[in-house]
mmCIF file of C-alpha atoms and ligand atoms in Angstrom:
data_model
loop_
_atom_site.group_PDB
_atom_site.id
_atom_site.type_symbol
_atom_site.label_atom_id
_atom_site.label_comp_id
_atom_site.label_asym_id
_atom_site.label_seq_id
_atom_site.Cartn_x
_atom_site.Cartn_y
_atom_site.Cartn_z
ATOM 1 C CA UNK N 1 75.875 79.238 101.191
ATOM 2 C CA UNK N 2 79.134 80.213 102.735
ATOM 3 C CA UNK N 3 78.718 83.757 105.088
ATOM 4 C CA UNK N 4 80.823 86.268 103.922
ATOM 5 C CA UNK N 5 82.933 86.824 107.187
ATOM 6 C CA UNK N 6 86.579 87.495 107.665
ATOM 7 C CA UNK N 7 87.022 83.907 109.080
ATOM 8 C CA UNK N 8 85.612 83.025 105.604
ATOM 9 C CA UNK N 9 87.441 85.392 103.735
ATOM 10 C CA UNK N 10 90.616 84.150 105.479
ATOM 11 C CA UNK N 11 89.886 80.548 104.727
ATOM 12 C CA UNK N 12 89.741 81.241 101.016
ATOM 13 C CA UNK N 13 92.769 83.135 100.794
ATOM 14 C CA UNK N 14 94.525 80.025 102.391
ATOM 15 C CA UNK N 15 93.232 78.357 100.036
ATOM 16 C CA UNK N 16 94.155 80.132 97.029
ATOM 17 C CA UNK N 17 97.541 80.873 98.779
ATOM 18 C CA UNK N 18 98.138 76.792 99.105
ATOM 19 C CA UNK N 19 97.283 76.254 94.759
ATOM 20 C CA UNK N 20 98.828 79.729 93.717
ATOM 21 C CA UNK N 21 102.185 80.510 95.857
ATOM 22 C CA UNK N 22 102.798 77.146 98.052
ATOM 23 C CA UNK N 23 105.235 76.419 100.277
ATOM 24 C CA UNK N 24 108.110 78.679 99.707
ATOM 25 C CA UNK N 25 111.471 79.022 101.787
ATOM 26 C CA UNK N 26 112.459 81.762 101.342
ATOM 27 C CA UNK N 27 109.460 83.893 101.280
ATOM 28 C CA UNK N 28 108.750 81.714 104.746
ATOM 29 C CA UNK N 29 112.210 82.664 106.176
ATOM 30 C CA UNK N 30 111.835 85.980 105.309
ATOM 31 C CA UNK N 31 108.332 86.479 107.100
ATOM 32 C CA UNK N 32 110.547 83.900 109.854
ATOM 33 C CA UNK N 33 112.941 87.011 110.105
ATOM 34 C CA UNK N 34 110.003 89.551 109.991
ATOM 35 C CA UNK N 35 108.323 88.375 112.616
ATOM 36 C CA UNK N 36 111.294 87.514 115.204
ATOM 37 C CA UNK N 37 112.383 91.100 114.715
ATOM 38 C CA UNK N 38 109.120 92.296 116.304
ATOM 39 C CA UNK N 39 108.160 93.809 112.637
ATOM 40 C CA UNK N 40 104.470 94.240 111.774
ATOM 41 C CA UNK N 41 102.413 91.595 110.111
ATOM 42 C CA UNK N 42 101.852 94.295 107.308
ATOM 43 C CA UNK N 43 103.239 92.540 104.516
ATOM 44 C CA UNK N 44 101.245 91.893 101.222
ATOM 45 C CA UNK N 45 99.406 88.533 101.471
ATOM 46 C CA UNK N 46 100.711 85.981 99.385
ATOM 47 C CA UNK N 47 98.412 85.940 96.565
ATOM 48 C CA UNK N 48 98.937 89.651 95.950
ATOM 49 C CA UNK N 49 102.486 88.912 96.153
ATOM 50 C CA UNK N 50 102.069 86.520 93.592
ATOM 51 C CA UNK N 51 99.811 89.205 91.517
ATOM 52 C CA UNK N 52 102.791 91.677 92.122
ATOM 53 C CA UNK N 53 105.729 88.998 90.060
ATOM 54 C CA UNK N 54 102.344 88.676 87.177
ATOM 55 C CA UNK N 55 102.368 92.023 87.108
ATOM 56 C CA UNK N 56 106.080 92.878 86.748
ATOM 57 C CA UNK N 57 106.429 89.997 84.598
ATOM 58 C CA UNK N 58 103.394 90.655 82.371
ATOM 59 C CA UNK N 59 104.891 93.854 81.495
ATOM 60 C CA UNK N 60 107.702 93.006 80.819
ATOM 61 C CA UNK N 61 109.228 95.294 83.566
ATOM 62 C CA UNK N 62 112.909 95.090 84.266
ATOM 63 C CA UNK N 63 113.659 97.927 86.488
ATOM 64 C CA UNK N 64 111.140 98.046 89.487
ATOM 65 C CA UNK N 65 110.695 100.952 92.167
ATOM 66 C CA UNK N 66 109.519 100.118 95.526
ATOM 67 C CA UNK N 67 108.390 102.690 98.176
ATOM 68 C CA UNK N 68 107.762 100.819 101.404
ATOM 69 C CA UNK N 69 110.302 97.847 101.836
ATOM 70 C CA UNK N 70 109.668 96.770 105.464
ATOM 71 C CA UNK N 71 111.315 93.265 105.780
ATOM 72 C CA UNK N 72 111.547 92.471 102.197
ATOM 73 C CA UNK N 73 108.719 89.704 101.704
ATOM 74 C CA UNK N 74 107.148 91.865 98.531
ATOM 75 C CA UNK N 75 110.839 93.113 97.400
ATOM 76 C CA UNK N 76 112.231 89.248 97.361
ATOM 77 C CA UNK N 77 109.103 88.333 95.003
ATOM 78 C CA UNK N 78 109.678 91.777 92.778
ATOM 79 C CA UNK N 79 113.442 90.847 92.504
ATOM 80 C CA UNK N 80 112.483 87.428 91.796
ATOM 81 C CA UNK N 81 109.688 88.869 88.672
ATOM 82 C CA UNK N 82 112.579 90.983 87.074
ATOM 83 C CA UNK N 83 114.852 88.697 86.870
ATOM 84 C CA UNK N 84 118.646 88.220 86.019
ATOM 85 C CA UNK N 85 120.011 91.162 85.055
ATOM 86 C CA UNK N 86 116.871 92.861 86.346
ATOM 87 C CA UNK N 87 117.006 95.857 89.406
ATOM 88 C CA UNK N 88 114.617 96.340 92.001
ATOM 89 C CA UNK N 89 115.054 99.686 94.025
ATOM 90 C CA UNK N 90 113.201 99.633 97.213
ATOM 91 C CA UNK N 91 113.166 102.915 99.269
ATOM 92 C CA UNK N 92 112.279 102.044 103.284
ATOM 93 C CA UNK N 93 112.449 104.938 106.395
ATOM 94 C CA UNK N 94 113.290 102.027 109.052
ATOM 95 C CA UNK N 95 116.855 101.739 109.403
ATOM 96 C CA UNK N 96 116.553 98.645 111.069
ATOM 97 C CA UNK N 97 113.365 97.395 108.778
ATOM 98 C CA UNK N 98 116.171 97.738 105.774
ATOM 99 C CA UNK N 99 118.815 95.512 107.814
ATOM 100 C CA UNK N 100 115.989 92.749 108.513
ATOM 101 C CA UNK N 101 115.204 93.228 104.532
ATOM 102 C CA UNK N 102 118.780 92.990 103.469
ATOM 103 C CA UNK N 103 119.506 89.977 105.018
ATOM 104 C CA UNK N 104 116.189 88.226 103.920
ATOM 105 C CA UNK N 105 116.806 89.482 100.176
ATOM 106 C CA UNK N 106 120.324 88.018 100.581
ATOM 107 C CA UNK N 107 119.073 84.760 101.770
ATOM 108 C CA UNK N 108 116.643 84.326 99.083
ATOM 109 C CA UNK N 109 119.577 84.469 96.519
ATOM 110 C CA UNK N 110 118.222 87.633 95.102
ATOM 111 C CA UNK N 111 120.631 89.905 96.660
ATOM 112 C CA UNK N 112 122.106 91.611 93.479
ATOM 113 C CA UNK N 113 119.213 92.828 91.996
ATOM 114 C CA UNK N 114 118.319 94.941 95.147
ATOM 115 C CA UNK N 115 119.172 98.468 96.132
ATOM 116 C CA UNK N 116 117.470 99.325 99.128
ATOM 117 C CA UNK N 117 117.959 103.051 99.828
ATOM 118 C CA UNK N 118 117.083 104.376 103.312
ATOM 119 C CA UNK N 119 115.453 107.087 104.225
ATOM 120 C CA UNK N 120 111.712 108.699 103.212
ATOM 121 C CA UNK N 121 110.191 108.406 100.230
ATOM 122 C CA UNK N 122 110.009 112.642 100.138
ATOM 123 C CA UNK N 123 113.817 112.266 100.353
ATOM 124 C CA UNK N 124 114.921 109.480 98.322
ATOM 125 C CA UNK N 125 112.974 109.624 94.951
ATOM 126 C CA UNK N 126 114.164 112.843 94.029
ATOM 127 C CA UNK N 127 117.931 111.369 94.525
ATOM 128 C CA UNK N 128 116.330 109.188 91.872
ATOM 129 C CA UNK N 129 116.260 111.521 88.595
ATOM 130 C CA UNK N 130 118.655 110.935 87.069
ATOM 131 C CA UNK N 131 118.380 107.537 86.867
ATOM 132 C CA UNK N 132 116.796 105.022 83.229
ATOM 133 C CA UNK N 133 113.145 105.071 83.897
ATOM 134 C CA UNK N 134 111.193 102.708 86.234
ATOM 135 C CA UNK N 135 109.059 100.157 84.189
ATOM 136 C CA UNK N 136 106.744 99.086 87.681
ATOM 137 C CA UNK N 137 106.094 101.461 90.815
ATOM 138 C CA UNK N 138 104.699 99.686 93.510
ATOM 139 C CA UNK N 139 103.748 101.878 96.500
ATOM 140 C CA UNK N 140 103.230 100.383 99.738
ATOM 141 C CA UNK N 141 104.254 103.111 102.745
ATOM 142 C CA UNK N 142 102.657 105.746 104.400
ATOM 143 C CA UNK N 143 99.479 106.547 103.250
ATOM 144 C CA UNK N 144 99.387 110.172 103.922
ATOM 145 C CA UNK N 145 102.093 110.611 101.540
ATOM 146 C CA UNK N 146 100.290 108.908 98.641
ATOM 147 C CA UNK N 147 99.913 111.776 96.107
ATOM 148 C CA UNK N 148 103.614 112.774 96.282
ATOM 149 C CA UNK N 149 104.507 109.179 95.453
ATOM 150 C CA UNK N 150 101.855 109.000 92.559
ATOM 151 C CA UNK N 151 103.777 112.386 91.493
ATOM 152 C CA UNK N 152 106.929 110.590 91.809
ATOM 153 C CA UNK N 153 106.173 107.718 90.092
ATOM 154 C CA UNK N 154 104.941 109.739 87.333
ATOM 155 C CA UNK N 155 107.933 111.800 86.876
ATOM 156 C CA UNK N 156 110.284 108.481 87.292
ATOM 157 C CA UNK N 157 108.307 106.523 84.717
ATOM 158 C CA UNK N 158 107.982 106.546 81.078
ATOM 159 C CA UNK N 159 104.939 106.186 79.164
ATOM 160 C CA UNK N 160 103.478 102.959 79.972
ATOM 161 C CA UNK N 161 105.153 102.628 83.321
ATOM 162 C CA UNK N 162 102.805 100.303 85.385
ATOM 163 C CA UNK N 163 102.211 101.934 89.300
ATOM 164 C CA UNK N 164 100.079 99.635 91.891
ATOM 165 C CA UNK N 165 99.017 101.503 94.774
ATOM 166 C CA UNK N 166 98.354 98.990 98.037
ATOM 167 C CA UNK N 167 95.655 99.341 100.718
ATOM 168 C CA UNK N 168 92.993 101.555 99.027
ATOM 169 C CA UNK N 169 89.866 99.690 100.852
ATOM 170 C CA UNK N 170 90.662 100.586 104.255
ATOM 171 C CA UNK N 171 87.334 98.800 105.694
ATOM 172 C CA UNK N 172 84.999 100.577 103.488
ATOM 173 C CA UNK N 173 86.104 103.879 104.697
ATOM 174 C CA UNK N 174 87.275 105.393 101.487
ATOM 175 C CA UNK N 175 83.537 106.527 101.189
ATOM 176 C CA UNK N 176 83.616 108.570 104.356
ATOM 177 C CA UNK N 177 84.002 111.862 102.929
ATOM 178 C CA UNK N 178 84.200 113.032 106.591
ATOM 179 C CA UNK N 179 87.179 111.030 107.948
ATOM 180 C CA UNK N 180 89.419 112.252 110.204
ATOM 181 C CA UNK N 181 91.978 109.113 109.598
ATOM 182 C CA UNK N 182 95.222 110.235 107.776
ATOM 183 C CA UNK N 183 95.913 107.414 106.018
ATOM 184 C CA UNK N 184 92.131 107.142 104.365
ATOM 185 C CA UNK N 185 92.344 111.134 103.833
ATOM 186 C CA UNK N 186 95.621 110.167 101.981
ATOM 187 C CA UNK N 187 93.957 107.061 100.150
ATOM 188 C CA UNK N 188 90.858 108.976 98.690
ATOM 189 C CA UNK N 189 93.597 112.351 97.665
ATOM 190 C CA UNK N 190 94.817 109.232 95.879
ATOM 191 C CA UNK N 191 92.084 108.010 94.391
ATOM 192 C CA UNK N 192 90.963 110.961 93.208
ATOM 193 C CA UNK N 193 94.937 111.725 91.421
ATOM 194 C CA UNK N 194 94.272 108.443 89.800
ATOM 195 C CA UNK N 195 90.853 109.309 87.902
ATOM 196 C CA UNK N 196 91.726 112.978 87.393
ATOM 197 C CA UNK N 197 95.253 113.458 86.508
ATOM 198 C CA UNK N 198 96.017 112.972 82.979
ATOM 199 C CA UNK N 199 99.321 111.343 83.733
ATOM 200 C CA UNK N 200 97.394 108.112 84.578
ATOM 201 C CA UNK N 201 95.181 105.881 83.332
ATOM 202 C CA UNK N 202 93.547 103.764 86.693
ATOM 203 C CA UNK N 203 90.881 102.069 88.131
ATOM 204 C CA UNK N 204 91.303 100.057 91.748
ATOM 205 C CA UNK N 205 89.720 97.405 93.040
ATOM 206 C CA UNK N 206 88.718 95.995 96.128
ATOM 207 C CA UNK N 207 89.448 93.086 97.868
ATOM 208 C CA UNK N 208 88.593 90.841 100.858
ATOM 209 C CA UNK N 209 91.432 88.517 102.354
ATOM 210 C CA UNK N 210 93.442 87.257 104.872
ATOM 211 C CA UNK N 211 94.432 91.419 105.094
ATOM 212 C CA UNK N 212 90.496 91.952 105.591
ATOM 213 C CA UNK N 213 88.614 94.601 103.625
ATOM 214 C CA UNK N 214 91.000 96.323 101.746
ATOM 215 C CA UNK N 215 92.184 96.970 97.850
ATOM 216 C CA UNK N 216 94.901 98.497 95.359
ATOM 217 C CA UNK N 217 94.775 100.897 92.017
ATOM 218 C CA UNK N 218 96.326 99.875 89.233
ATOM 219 C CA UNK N 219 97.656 102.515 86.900
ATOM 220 C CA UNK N 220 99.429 103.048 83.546
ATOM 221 C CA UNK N 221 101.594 106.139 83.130
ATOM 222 C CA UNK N 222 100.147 107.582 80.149
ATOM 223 C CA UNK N 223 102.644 110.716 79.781
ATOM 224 C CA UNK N 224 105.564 111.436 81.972
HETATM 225 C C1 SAM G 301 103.167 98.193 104.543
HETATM 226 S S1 SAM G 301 104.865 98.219 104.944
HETATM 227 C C2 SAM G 301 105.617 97.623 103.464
HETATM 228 C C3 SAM G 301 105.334 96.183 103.228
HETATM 229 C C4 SAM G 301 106.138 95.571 102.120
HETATM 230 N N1 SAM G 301 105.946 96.280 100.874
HETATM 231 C C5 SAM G 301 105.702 94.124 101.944
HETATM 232 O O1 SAM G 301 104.637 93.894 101.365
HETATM 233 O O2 SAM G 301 106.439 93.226 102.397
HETATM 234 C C6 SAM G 301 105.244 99.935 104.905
HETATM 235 C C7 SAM G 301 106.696 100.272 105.110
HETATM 236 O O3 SAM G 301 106.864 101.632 104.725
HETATM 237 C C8 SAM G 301 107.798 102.223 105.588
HETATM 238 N N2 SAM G 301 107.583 103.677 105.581
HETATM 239 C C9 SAM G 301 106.690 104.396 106.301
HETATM 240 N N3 SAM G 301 106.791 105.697 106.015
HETATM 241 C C10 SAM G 301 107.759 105.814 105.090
HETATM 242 C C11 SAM G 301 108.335 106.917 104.392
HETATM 243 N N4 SAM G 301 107.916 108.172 104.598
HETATM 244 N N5 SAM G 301 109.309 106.661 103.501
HETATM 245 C C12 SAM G 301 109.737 105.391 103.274
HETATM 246 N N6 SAM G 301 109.244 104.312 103.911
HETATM 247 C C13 SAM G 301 108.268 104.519 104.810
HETATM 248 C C14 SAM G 301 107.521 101.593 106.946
HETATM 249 O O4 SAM G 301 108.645 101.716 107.799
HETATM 250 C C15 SAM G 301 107.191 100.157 106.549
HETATM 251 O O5 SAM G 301 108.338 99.355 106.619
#
């Protein structure tokens, strides 16, 4: 039997990643860009990329709401899942994160169907009220500031309004009720939103990958 190692784990995302996603230009131009920027390799992994356009395009979701853009490898496959006519706003702090994005968005032909609005999250969704409703929230930034995006995402949804919340695993951590790491204090004060705010409906589930031990929640806004 095969050990159950990161190498391992690795291996079989490659694997899934070569029958499920494939070679893909732009995506590969994109991480190209990412990387020769000096970015962080913190970018979904492809499969959950791939989960991410299933998602948006399972629901049917047309406008899509991003927290966490860095250089646009999950906004290019959003924009991709919503379509013509479709809008993906993706809010990102890193000035020059958003110019890497832009131009990778651009290059991947998607370029109309993106607004990426800079500045933090605590800033830029409430410039977002008056806006239609978001159909998909995917949040992907920093993790201490978790439970004001769930609130966000809540308040710029609808009923039925799909959220995905990224990196809820953190190496098993999540269960160390006496952390002194931020971002898994954040996670589990998300977690615990999820199951116990009426607004949602969740579970999460975890997940070993190329990314390691990690996970996301999956939510449906149940009331606004
Ligand atoms: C994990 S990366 C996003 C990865 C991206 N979603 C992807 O899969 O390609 C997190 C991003 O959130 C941004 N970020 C961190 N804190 C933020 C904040 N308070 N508001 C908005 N963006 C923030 C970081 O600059 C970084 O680019």
């Amino acid at each position: 039997m095969t050990a159950s190692t990161p190498d391992a784990w690795a291996r079989v995302d490659d694997f899934l990643a070569d029958l499920f996603v494939g070679e893909d230009r732009d995506l590969d131009r994109a991480l190209a860009a990412q990387h020769a920027a000096g970015l962080p390799e913190i970018e979904v992994a492809p499969v959950a990329g791939k989960l991410l356009q299933l998602l948006v395009r399972i629901s049917g979701a047309r406008r899509v709401l991003e927290i966490g853009t860095l250089g646009g490898y999950s906004t290019i496959q959003l924009a991709r899942a919503v379509g013509p006519g479709g809008h993906v706003v993706t809010v990102e702090a890193e000035a020059d994160n958003a110019a890497v994005a832009r131009s990778s968005i651009d290059a991947a032909g998607v370029g109309e169907r993106v607004d990426i609005r800079i500045g933090r999250g605590e800033d830029v969704l409430p410039t977002l009220v008056d806006e239609d409703p978001f159909d998909l929230v995917f949040i992907d930034a920093d993790k201490e500031s978790n439970t004001l995006y769930l609130d966000w995402a809540a308040r710029l949804g609808r009923t039925g309004t799909v959220v995905v919340l990224d990196n809820i695993g953190r190496d098993g951590e999540i269960t160390n009720a006496d952390t002194t790491d931020t971002k898994v204090q954040g996670t589990i004060a998300a977690l615990r939103m999820l199951a116990e705010d009426p607004r949602f409906d969740a579970t999460a589930m975890q997940t070993v990958g190329l990314k390691g031990w990690d996970g996301f929640a999956l939510a449906r806004i149940t009331r606004s």
